[in-house]
């Protein structure tokens, strides 16, 4: 550890908890210092779930301790609501000046908002921003792929990355098993067999307990609670979470990755995305570990391919899209939605069983799997015409794995189709029939999933047709939606009027559903 003025002050952000981070790559503990900070501006720019805040703050503190044990001098700014330094820029400026650093080094961040702020910081020394190499593809690699393409489809970018990474391809660069995408095999409804494994949980240590207490005291107005907190906050424990998934969940992940169950919110999902997104795990090591299970005969190809596609395909694709199209992408609202977010998104207080379950799990655990997000809470927001920014802000706050680069394209593009089809060729709109096909929620619901009109009709049903009808001009020429519009016309004028009237009633009384 240097006793003289450091050469560089190295900034490590809360989602950069990786020893191989580029900002650290050429650094020397004997010549450079590290700065890390929990600040009000980052904690409060949206309504972050208390568990998300506790996860990030505790993981940061554990990482700082590990750096100190490795010989680094770490200047750590713990959260203080009364601090004179409310932003990262404040802390970096003050620390660089106090220690007499010759320069500040950082790795590029994951949010456009913070990236722009960092590039405008007025520091006493120069700021050098290094690329983030923790992904399979650079943004430039993605942008090269998009050139001269009329449509950007994840599937084709994914295939190129499969070949480049060597994941699930043979010696000739062809997919293992003969098919690139096995999604059609991953749509089974779970009926209790095999039983869902118990959740992986890490008992909070003294550091995490202190953070949880501080979050409750200083940020108690934020959504959610920390009663069930059991997230891993160190790389060692994140690797244990990965091992738990590989052993107890991956073999059945493929078959049931789109399933939902009333009393088993997570089923066979990995719950590893928070660790990937804050840097405790790296995408390549996770994908290679899953591939090894397939090669060892411990997990079927449809499970391993489906899991790898989430990381190598969707995760890489949305990152490239985000940095290519921001900041204008954030303003996309091509369906012209204007409705506010229903109040029950913040409370779970709704009679719609699927919504109550998905939101309730979110409030309790800061997590819901991708079908709960896309086809339940997201689907309802789409059908109800919620303004994209309102639902984007909700998703960004309530989920432990949510950072703008990954959350915004998934919500703005996939959930809300607000980008006009850049991310997906058709909207992910569905009636209650889809939810009933993939879950047992409807059996426990006060609404009748088989009814579209009438006092007990499932709201998703009439709202679905209302969505189809009001956006006819937008979608009528979409070849993937022609049959939907033909079916709508077949219902007859009187029935269509009754369905639209029921939907209007639901929209007017949305907070009472």
Short mmCIF file of C-alpha atoms in Angstrom, two decimals, residues 28-426:
data_model
loop_
_atom_site.label_atom_id
_atom_site.label_comp_id
_atom_site.label_asym_id
_atom_site.label_seq_id
_atom_site.Cartn_x
_atom_site.Cartn_y
_atom_site.Cartn_z
CA UNK A 28 -0.66 -1.32 -8.68
CA UNK A 29 -1.62 -1.46 -4.98
CA UNK A 30 1.73 0.13 -4.21
CA UNK A 31 1.06 3.13 -6.44
CA UNK A 32 -2.72 3.52 -6.77
CA UNK A 33 -5.71 3.96 -4.48
CA UNK A 34 -9.36 2.82 -4.86
CA UNK A 35 -12.48 4.81 -4.13
CA UNK A 36 -15.97 3.37 -3.65
CA UNK A 37 -19.08 5.22 -2.58
CA UNK A 38 -22.66 4.71 -1.46
CA UNK A 39 -24.32 8.04 -2.26
CA UNK A 40 -27.79 9.50 -2.00
CA UNK A 41 -28.03 10.42 -5.69
CA UNK A 42 -27.53 6.83 -6.85
CA UNK A 43 -29.68 5.34 -4.10
CA UNK A 44 -32.54 7.72 -4.71
CA UNK A 45 -32.84 8.52 -8.42
CA UNK A 46 -35.63 5.93 -8.54
CA UNK A 47 -37.58 3.97 -5.94
CA UNK A 48 -35.07 1.15 -5.56
CA UNK A 49 -36.26 -1.90 -3.64
CA UNK A 50 -34.75 -2.10 -0.16
CA UNK A 51 -33.29 -5.54 -0.94
CA UNK A 52 -31.65 -4.18 -4.07
CA UNK A 53 -30.01 -1.41 -2.07
CA UNK A 54 -28.94 -3.83 0.66
CA UNK A 55 -27.53 -6.27 -1.88
CA UNK A 56 -25.45 -3.66 -3.66
CA UNK A 57 -24.23 -1.85 -0.53
CA UNK A 58 -23.30 -5.08 1.26
CA UNK A 59 -21.60 -6.55 -1.81
CA UNK A 60 -19.64 -3.31 -2.21
CA UNK A 61 -18.48 -3.40 1.39
CA UNK A 62 -17.41 -7.02 1.15
CA UNK A 63 -15.55 -6.31 -2.10
CA UNK A 64 -13.80 -3.33 -0.50
CA UNK A 65 -12.68 -5.55 2.37
CA UNK A 66 -11.32 -8.12 -0.09
CA UNK A 67 -9.37 -5.38 -1.89
CA UNK A 68 -7.92 -4.17 1.40
CA UNK A 69 -6.88 -7.72 2.28
CA UNK A 70 -5.12 -7.88 -1.09
CA UNK A 71 -3.09 -4.79 -0.22
CA UNK A 72 -5.15 -1.97 -1.71
CA UNK A 73 -5.80 1.35 -0.01
CA UNK A 74 -9.58 1.78 -0.32
CA UNK A 75 -11.35 5.06 0.40
CA UNK A 76 -14.88 3.93 1.19
CA UNK A 77 -17.76 6.38 1.53
CA UNK A 78 -20.58 4.62 3.39
CA UNK A 79 -24.12 5.90 2.94
CA UNK A 80 -24.87 8.97 5.00
CA UNK A 81 -28.05 10.95 4.31
CA UNK A 82 -26.49 14.01 5.92
CA UNK A 83 -23.22 13.84 4.01
CA UNK A 84 -22.02 16.92 2.19
CA UNK A 85 -21.23 14.59 -0.71
CA UNK A 86 -24.52 13.44 -2.24
CA UNK A 87 -23.21 12.36 -5.66
CA UNK A 88 -20.42 10.15 -6.95
CA UNK A 89 -18.84 13.18 -8.54
CA UNK A 90 -18.69 14.90 -5.16
CA UNK A 91 -16.94 11.95 -3.55
CA UNK A 92 -14.47 11.41 -6.38
CA UNK A 93 -13.59 15.10 -6.55
CA UNK A 94 -13.06 15.38 -2.80
CA UNK A 95 -11.06 12.15 -2.54
CA UNK A 96 -8.83 12.89 -5.55
CA UNK A 97 -8.04 16.29 -4.11
CA UNK A 98 -7.48 15.00 -0.57
CA UNK A 99 -5.02 12.25 -1.55
CA UNK A 100 -3.29 14.25 -4.27
CA UNK A 101 -3.94 11.74 -7.04
CA UNK A 102 -2.42 12.40 -10.44
CA UNK A 103 -5.47 11.03 -12.27
CA UNK A 104 -8.76 9.17 -11.91
CA UNK A 105 -9.38 5.86 -13.69
CA UNK A 106 -12.78 4.23 -14.14
CA UNK A 107 -14.42 1.47 -16.16
CA UNK A 108 -17.31 2.61 -18.34
CA UNK A 109 -20.58 2.41 -16.47
CA UNK A 110 -23.80 0.64 -17.40
CA UNK A 111 -26.22 3.57 -17.51
CA UNK A 112 -26.43 6.42 -19.99
CA UNK A 113 -27.47 8.79 -17.21
CA UNK A 114 -24.36 8.15 -15.13
CA UNK A 115 -22.05 7.93 -18.14
CA UNK A 116 -23.04 11.42 -19.20
CA UNK A 117 -22.66 12.74 -15.67
CA UNK A 118 -19.18 11.22 -15.32
CA UNK A 119 -17.99 12.76 -18.57
CA UNK A 120 -19.04 16.18 -17.27
CA UNK A 121 -17.45 15.93 -13.84
CA UNK A 122 -15.18 18.83 -12.94
CA UNK A 123 -12.27 17.09 -11.28
CA UNK A 124 -8.88 18.44 -10.18
CA UNK A 125 -7.21 15.82 -12.43
CA UNK A 126 -8.01 14.01 -15.66
CA UNK A 127 -10.53 11.15 -15.86
CA UNK A 128 -9.68 8.08 -17.94
CA UNK A 129 -12.57 5.72 -18.74
CA UNK A 130 -11.67 2.17 -19.74
CA UNK A 131 -13.94 -0.20 -21.72
CA UNK A 132 -15.89 -2.86 -19.85
CA UNK A 133 -14.63 -6.26 -21.02
CA UNK A 134 -16.98 -8.40 -18.90
CA UNK A 135 -19.25 -9.14 -21.86
CA UNK A 136 -18.89 -11.52 -24.79
CA UNK A 137 -19.26 -8.72 -27.34
CA UNK A 138 -18.26 -5.08 -27.38
CA UNK A 139 -20.80 -2.43 -28.32
CA UNK A 140 -18.74 -1.85 -31.46
CA UNK A 141 -19.10 -5.53 -32.33
CA UNK A 142 -22.87 -5.22 -32.04
CA UNK A 143 -22.95 -2.05 -34.14
CA UNK A 144 -20.90 -3.72 -36.86
CA UNK A 145 -23.46 -6.53 -36.92
CA UNK A 146 -26.37 -4.06 -37.30
CA UNK A 147 -24.95 -2.36 -40.39
CA UNK A 148 -26.99 -2.91 -43.53
CA UNK A 149 -29.61 -4.89 -41.61
CA UNK A 150 -33.23 -3.80 -41.96
CA UNK A 151 -34.20 -5.69 -38.84
CA UNK A 152 -32.26 -6.46 -35.69
CA UNK A 153 -33.21 -9.88 -34.39
CA UNK A 154 -31.55 -11.39 -31.38
CA UNK A 155 -31.60 -14.87 -32.89
CA UNK A 156 -29.07 -14.04 -35.60
CA UNK A 157 -26.71 -12.10 -33.35
CA UNK A 158 -26.92 -15.01 -30.90
CA UNK A 159 -25.87 -17.50 -33.57
CA UNK A 160 -22.79 -15.45 -34.42
CA UNK A 161 -21.84 -15.25 -30.75
CA UNK A 162 -22.33 -18.99 -30.37
CA UNK A 163 -19.76 -19.55 -33.10
CA UNK A 164 -17.37 -16.93 -31.76
CA UNK A 165 -17.57 -18.16 -28.17
CA UNK A 166 -17.56 -21.86 -29.04
CA UNK A 167 -20.56 -22.46 -26.79
CA UNK A 168 -22.71 -25.41 -27.83
CA UNK A 169 -21.22 -25.67 -31.31
CA UNK A 170 -19.33 -28.53 -32.92
CA UNK A 171 -15.96 -28.43 -34.68
CA UNK A 172 -17.64 -27.16 -37.86
CA UNK A 173 -19.37 -24.27 -36.07
CA UNK A 174 -22.77 -25.95 -36.24
CA UNK A 175 -25.11 -26.12 -33.25
CA UNK A 176 -24.99 -29.09 -30.91
CA UNK A 177 -28.04 -31.22 -31.60
CA UNK A 178 -28.60 -29.66 -35.03
CA UNK A 179 -30.76 -26.69 -33.97
CA UNK A 180 -29.75 -23.23 -32.78
CA UNK A 181 -32.83 -22.52 -30.69
CA UNK A 182 -34.79 -25.08 -28.67
CA UNK A 183 -37.36 -22.66 -27.26
CA UNK A 184 -40.23 -24.71 -28.68
CA UNK A 185 -39.26 -27.49 -26.24
CA UNK A 186 -39.37 -25.16 -23.24
CA UNK A 187 -43.06 -24.43 -22.81
CA UNK A 188 -44.38 -27.08 -20.46
CA UNK A 189 -46.82 -26.36 -17.66
CA UNK A 190 -45.52 -27.48 -14.25
CA UNK A 191 -47.89 -29.78 -12.38
CA UNK A 192 -45.80 -30.47 -9.32
CA UNK A 193 -43.42 -33.09 -10.69
CA UNK A 194 -40.50 -32.91 -10.27
CA UNK A 195 -40.84 -30.97 -7.02
CA UNK A 196 -39.34 -27.49 -7.02
CA UNK A 197 -36.05 -27.36 -5.10
CA UNK A 198 -35.68 -25.21 -2.00
CA UNK A 199 -34.37 -21.71 -2.58
CA UNK A 200 -30.66 -21.01 -2.29
CA UNK A 201 -30.11 -18.69 0.64
CA UNK A 202 -27.15 -17.08 2.38
CA UNK A 203 -27.70 -16.11 5.99
CA UNK A 204 -26.79 -12.41 6.37
CA UNK A 205 -23.48 -11.85 8.14
CA UNK A 206 -22.65 -8.92 10.41
CA UNK A 207 -21.86 -6.61 7.50
CA UNK A 208 -25.09 -7.42 5.69
CA UNK A 209 -27.13 -7.11 8.89
CA UNK A 210 -25.64 -3.65 9.45
CA UNK A 211 -26.48 -2.62 5.89
CA UNK A 212 -30.04 -3.90 6.22
CA UNK A 213 -30.44 -1.85 9.39
CA UNK A 214 -29.05 1.26 7.72
CA UNK A 215 -31.29 0.86 4.69
CA UNK A 216 -34.28 0.57 7.01
CA UNK A 217 -33.25 3.68 8.93
CA UNK A 218 -32.12 5.94 6.10
CA UNK A 219 -34.09 4.65 3.10
CA UNK A 220 -37.18 3.28 4.80
CA UNK A 221 -39.51 5.01 2.37
CA UNK A 222 -38.33 2.81 -0.50
CA UNK A 223 -40.46 -0.05 -1.79
CA UNK A 224 -40.28 -3.60 -0.47
CA UNK A 225 -38.87 -5.13 2.68
CA UNK A 226 -35.70 -6.93 3.70
CA UNK A 227 -37.22 -9.59 5.96
CA UNK A 228 -36.42 -12.43 3.57
CA UNK A 229 -32.98 -11.16 2.46
CA UNK A 230 -30.78 -14.11 1.54
CA UNK A 231 -28.81 -12.90 -1.49
CA UNK A 232 -25.15 -13.75 -1.91
CA UNK A 233 -22.95 -10.69 -1.37
CA UNK A 234 -19.53 -12.19 -2.12
CA UNK A 235 -18.10 -13.99 -5.12
CA UNK A 236 -17.62 -17.12 -3.02
CA UNK A 237 -21.31 -17.25 -2.16
CA UNK A 238 -22.35 -16.31 -5.71
CA UNK A 239 -20.36 -19.30 -6.96
CA UNK A 240 -22.23 -21.43 -4.44
CA UNK A 241 -25.51 -20.06 -5.85
CA UNK A 242 -24.32 -21.04 -9.33
CA UNK A 243 -23.47 -24.55 -8.14
CA UNK A 244 -26.91 -24.85 -6.52
CA UNK A 245 -28.57 -23.93 -9.82
CA UNK A 246 -26.46 -26.32 -11.86
CA UNK A 247 -27.21 -29.20 -9.51
CA UNK A 248 -30.80 -28.65 -8.44
CA UNK A 249 -32.47 -26.53 -11.12
CA UNK A 250 -30.73 -26.58 -14.50
CA UNK A 251 -31.84 -30.13 -15.48
CA UNK A 252 -35.48 -28.98 -15.45
CA UNK A 253 -34.99 -25.32 -16.32
CA UNK A 254 -35.67 -25.82 -20.02
CA UNK A 255 -38.93 -27.72 -19.75
CA UNK A 256 -40.46 -25.32 -17.24
CA UNK A 257 -38.77 -21.98 -17.91
CA UNK A 258 -42.06 -20.42 -19.05
CA UNK A 259 -44.18 -22.02 -16.32
CA UNK A 260 -45.68 -20.28 -13.30
CA UNK A 261 -47.06 -21.81 -10.11
CA UNK A 262 -49.24 -20.31 -7.43
CA UNK A 263 -47.17 -21.60 -4.51
CA UNK A 264 -43.72 -21.86 -6.14
CA UNK A 265 -42.72 -18.43 -7.48
CA UNK A 266 -39.24 -19.37 -8.73
CA UNK A 267 -39.57 -23.02 -9.82
CA UNK A 268 -36.31 -23.92 -11.65
CA UNK A 269 -35.02 -20.43 -12.40
CA UNK A 270 -31.41 -19.59 -11.62
CA UNK A 271 -31.73 -16.27 -9.74
CA UNK A 272 -28.17 -15.51 -10.87
CA UNK A 273 -28.87 -12.31 -12.80
CA UNK A 274 -28.17 -9.99 -9.83
CA UNK A 275 -24.73 -11.54 -9.44
CA UNK A 276 -23.98 -11.24 -13.15
CA UNK A 277 -25.15 -7.64 -13.23
CA UNK A 278 -23.06 -6.46 -10.27
CA UNK A 279 -19.97 -8.40 -11.31
CA UNK A 280 -19.75 -11.19 -8.72
CA UNK A 281 -20.10 -13.70 -11.56
CA UNK A 282 -18.94 -13.39 -15.16
CA UNK A 283 -21.13 -14.44 -18.09
CA UNK A 284 -18.56 -16.67 -19.74
CA UNK A 285 -17.86 -18.71 -16.62
CA UNK A 286 -21.58 -19.16 -16.00
CA UNK A 287 -22.28 -20.27 -19.58
CA UNK A 288 -19.29 -22.60 -19.64
CA UNK A 289 -20.38 -24.15 -16.35
CA UNK A 290 -23.83 -24.85 -17.82
CA UNK A 291 -22.29 -26.27 -20.99
CA UNK A 292 -20.12 -28.58 -18.88
CA UNK A 293 -23.26 -30.01 -17.27
CA UNK A 294 -24.59 -30.91 -20.71
CA UNK A 295 -21.35 -32.51 -21.83
CA UNK A 296 -21.25 -34.50 -18.59
CA UNK A 297 -24.78 -35.78 -19.20
CA UNK A 298 -26.18 -34.04 -16.13
CA UNK A 299 -28.51 -31.61 -17.95
CA UNK A 300 -30.41 -31.90 -21.25
CA UNK A 301 -29.61 -29.75 -24.25
CA UNK A 302 -32.92 -27.85 -24.22
CA UNK A 303 -32.23 -26.68 -20.65
CA UNK A 304 -28.63 -25.67 -21.28
CA UNK A 305 -29.32 -23.97 -24.61
CA UNK A 306 -32.28 -22.08 -23.16
CA UNK A 307 -30.18 -20.88 -20.23
CA UNK A 308 -27.18 -19.89 -22.36
CA UNK A 309 -29.48 -18.05 -24.78
CA UNK A 310 -30.69 -15.81 -21.94
CA UNK A 311 -27.09 -14.71 -21.28
CA UNK A 312 -25.25 -15.00 -24.59
CA UNK A 313 -28.29 -14.02 -26.63
CA UNK A 314 -30.66 -11.63 -24.89
CA UNK A 315 -28.24 -10.08 -22.40
CA UNK A 316 -25.66 -9.24 -25.06
CA UNK A 317 -28.28 -8.13 -27.57
CA UNK A 318 -30.06 -5.65 -25.29
CA UNK A 319 -26.77 -4.15 -24.13
CA UNK A 320 -25.72 -3.45 -27.71
CA UNK A 321 -29.14 -2.06 -28.56
CA UNK A 322 -29.12 0.19 -25.49
CA UNK A 323 -25.78 1.85 -26.19
CA UNK A 324 -26.52 2.13 -29.90
CA UNK A 325 -29.91 3.84 -29.56
CA UNK A 326 -29.69 5.85 -26.35
CA UNK A 327 -30.60 8.49 -25.36
CA UNK A 328 -33.46 8.70 -27.87
CA UNK A 329 -34.57 5.15 -27.10
CA UNK A 330 -35.74 6.25 -23.66
CA UNK A 331 -38.36 8.52 -25.24
CA UNK A 332 -39.89 5.87 -27.51
CA UNK A 333 -43.68 5.58 -27.16
CA UNK A 334 -44.89 4.63 -30.61
CA UNK A 335 -48.18 3.22 -29.36
CA UNK A 336 -48.97 6.56 -27.75
CA UNK A 337 -49.62 5.21 -24.26
CA UNK A 338 -50.57 7.76 -21.61
CA UNK A 339 -52.10 5.87 -18.66
CA UNK A 340 -50.48 6.07 -15.21
CA UNK A 341 -49.21 2.95 -13.52
CA UNK A 342 -52.04 1.37 -11.49
CA UNK A 343 -51.58 1.80 -7.74
CA UNK A 344 -51.58 -1.95 -7.09
CA UNK A 345 -48.15 -2.27 -8.72
CA UNK A 346 -46.77 -0.76 -5.52
CA UNK A 347 -48.87 -2.83 -3.11
CA UNK A 348 -49.95 -6.08 -4.80
CA UNK A 349 -53.48 -5.27 -3.65
CA UNK A 350 -55.48 -6.65 -6.58
CA UNK A 351 -57.99 -9.47 -7.02
CA UNK A 352 -56.24 -10.67 -10.18
CA UNK A 353 -54.44 -13.70 -8.79
CA UNK A 354 -51.57 -13.76 -11.27
CA UNK A 355 -50.84 -10.08 -10.71
CA UNK A 356 -51.09 -10.35 -6.93
CA UNK A 357 -48.67 -13.28 -6.93
CA UNK A 358 -46.13 -11.72 -9.29
CA UNK A 359 -46.18 -8.35 -7.54
CA UNK A 360 -46.24 -9.92 -4.08
CA UNK A 361 -43.13 -11.96 -4.83
CA UNK A 362 -41.50 -8.83 -6.21
CA UNK A 363 -42.22 -6.82 -3.08
CA UNK A 364 -41.04 -9.63 -0.81
CA UNK A 365 -37.93 -10.77 -2.69
CA UNK A 366 -37.03 -8.06 -5.27
CA UNK A 367 -37.33 -10.77 -7.90
CA UNK A 368 -39.72 -12.29 -10.41
CA UNK A 369 -38.74 -14.51 -13.32
CA UNK A 370 -38.95 -13.44 -16.95
CA UNK A 371 -42.43 -14.81 -17.69
CA UNK A 372 -43.90 -13.17 -14.60
CA UNK A 373 -42.37 -9.89 -15.78
CA UNK A 374 -43.18 -10.22 -19.47
CA UNK A 375 -46.51 -12.03 -19.58
CA UNK A 376 -48.12 -10.93 -16.31
CA UNK A 377 -47.09 -7.51 -14.96
CA UNK A 378 -45.70 -6.39 -18.31
CA UNK A 379 -48.58 -7.76 -20.33
CA UNK A 380 -51.11 -5.98 -18.13
CA UNK A 381 -49.24 -2.68 -18.47
CA UNK A 382 -49.21 -3.12 -22.26
CA UNK A 383 -52.92 -3.94 -22.46
CA UNK A 384 -53.84 -1.09 -20.10
CA UNK A 385 -51.88 1.47 -22.13
CA UNK A 386 -49.50 2.46 -19.32
CA UNK A 387 -46.95 5.10 -20.30
CA UNK A 388 -43.63 3.33 -21.04
CA UNK A 389 -41.64 5.58 -18.71
CA UNK A 390 -43.92 4.71 -15.78
CA UNK A 391 -43.51 0.96 -16.15
CA UNK A 392 -39.79 1.29 -16.99
CA UNK A 393 -39.22 3.22 -13.78
CA UNK A 394 -41.11 0.57 -11.81
CA UNK A 395 -39.08 -2.30 -13.23
CA UNK A 396 -35.84 -0.38 -12.70
CA UNK A 397 -36.63 0.10 -9.04
CA UNK A 398 -38.26 -3.09 -7.86
CA UNK A 399 -35.89 -5.80 -9.15
CA UNK A 400 -32.51 -6.60 -7.63
CA UNK A 401 -31.03 -7.31 -11.08
CA UNK A 402 -32.35 -4.15 -12.77
CA UNK A 403 -29.88 -1.71 -14.31
CA UNK A 404 -30.89 0.67 -17.05
CA UNK A 405 -28.85 -0.96 -19.84
CA UNK A 406 -30.65 -4.29 -19.42
CA UNK A 407 -34.00 -3.18 -17.98
CA UNK A 408 -34.92 -0.44 -20.42
CA UNK A 409 -34.69 -2.39 -23.71
CA UNK A 410 -36.48 -5.34 -22.15
CA UNK A 411 -39.29 -3.12 -20.88
CA UNK A 412 -39.46 -0.38 -23.50
CA UNK A 413 -39.00 -2.78 -26.38
CA UNK A 414 -40.10 -6.28 -25.42
CA UNK A 415 -42.78 -5.55 -22.81
CA UNK A 416 -44.30 -2.33 -24.15
CA UNK A 417 -43.44 -2.57 -27.87
CA UNK A 418 -42.82 1.16 -27.55
CA UNK A 419 -39.94 1.05 -30.03
CA UNK A 420 -42.19 0.04 -32.89
CA UNK A 421 -40.63 -3.39 -33.33
CA UNK A 422 -36.90 -2.74 -33.12
CA UNK A 423 -36.49 -5.39 -30.45
CA UNK A 424 -39.41 -7.69 -31.27
CA UNK A 425 -41.43 -8.25 -34.42
CA UNK A 426 -44.79 -8.32 -32.61
#
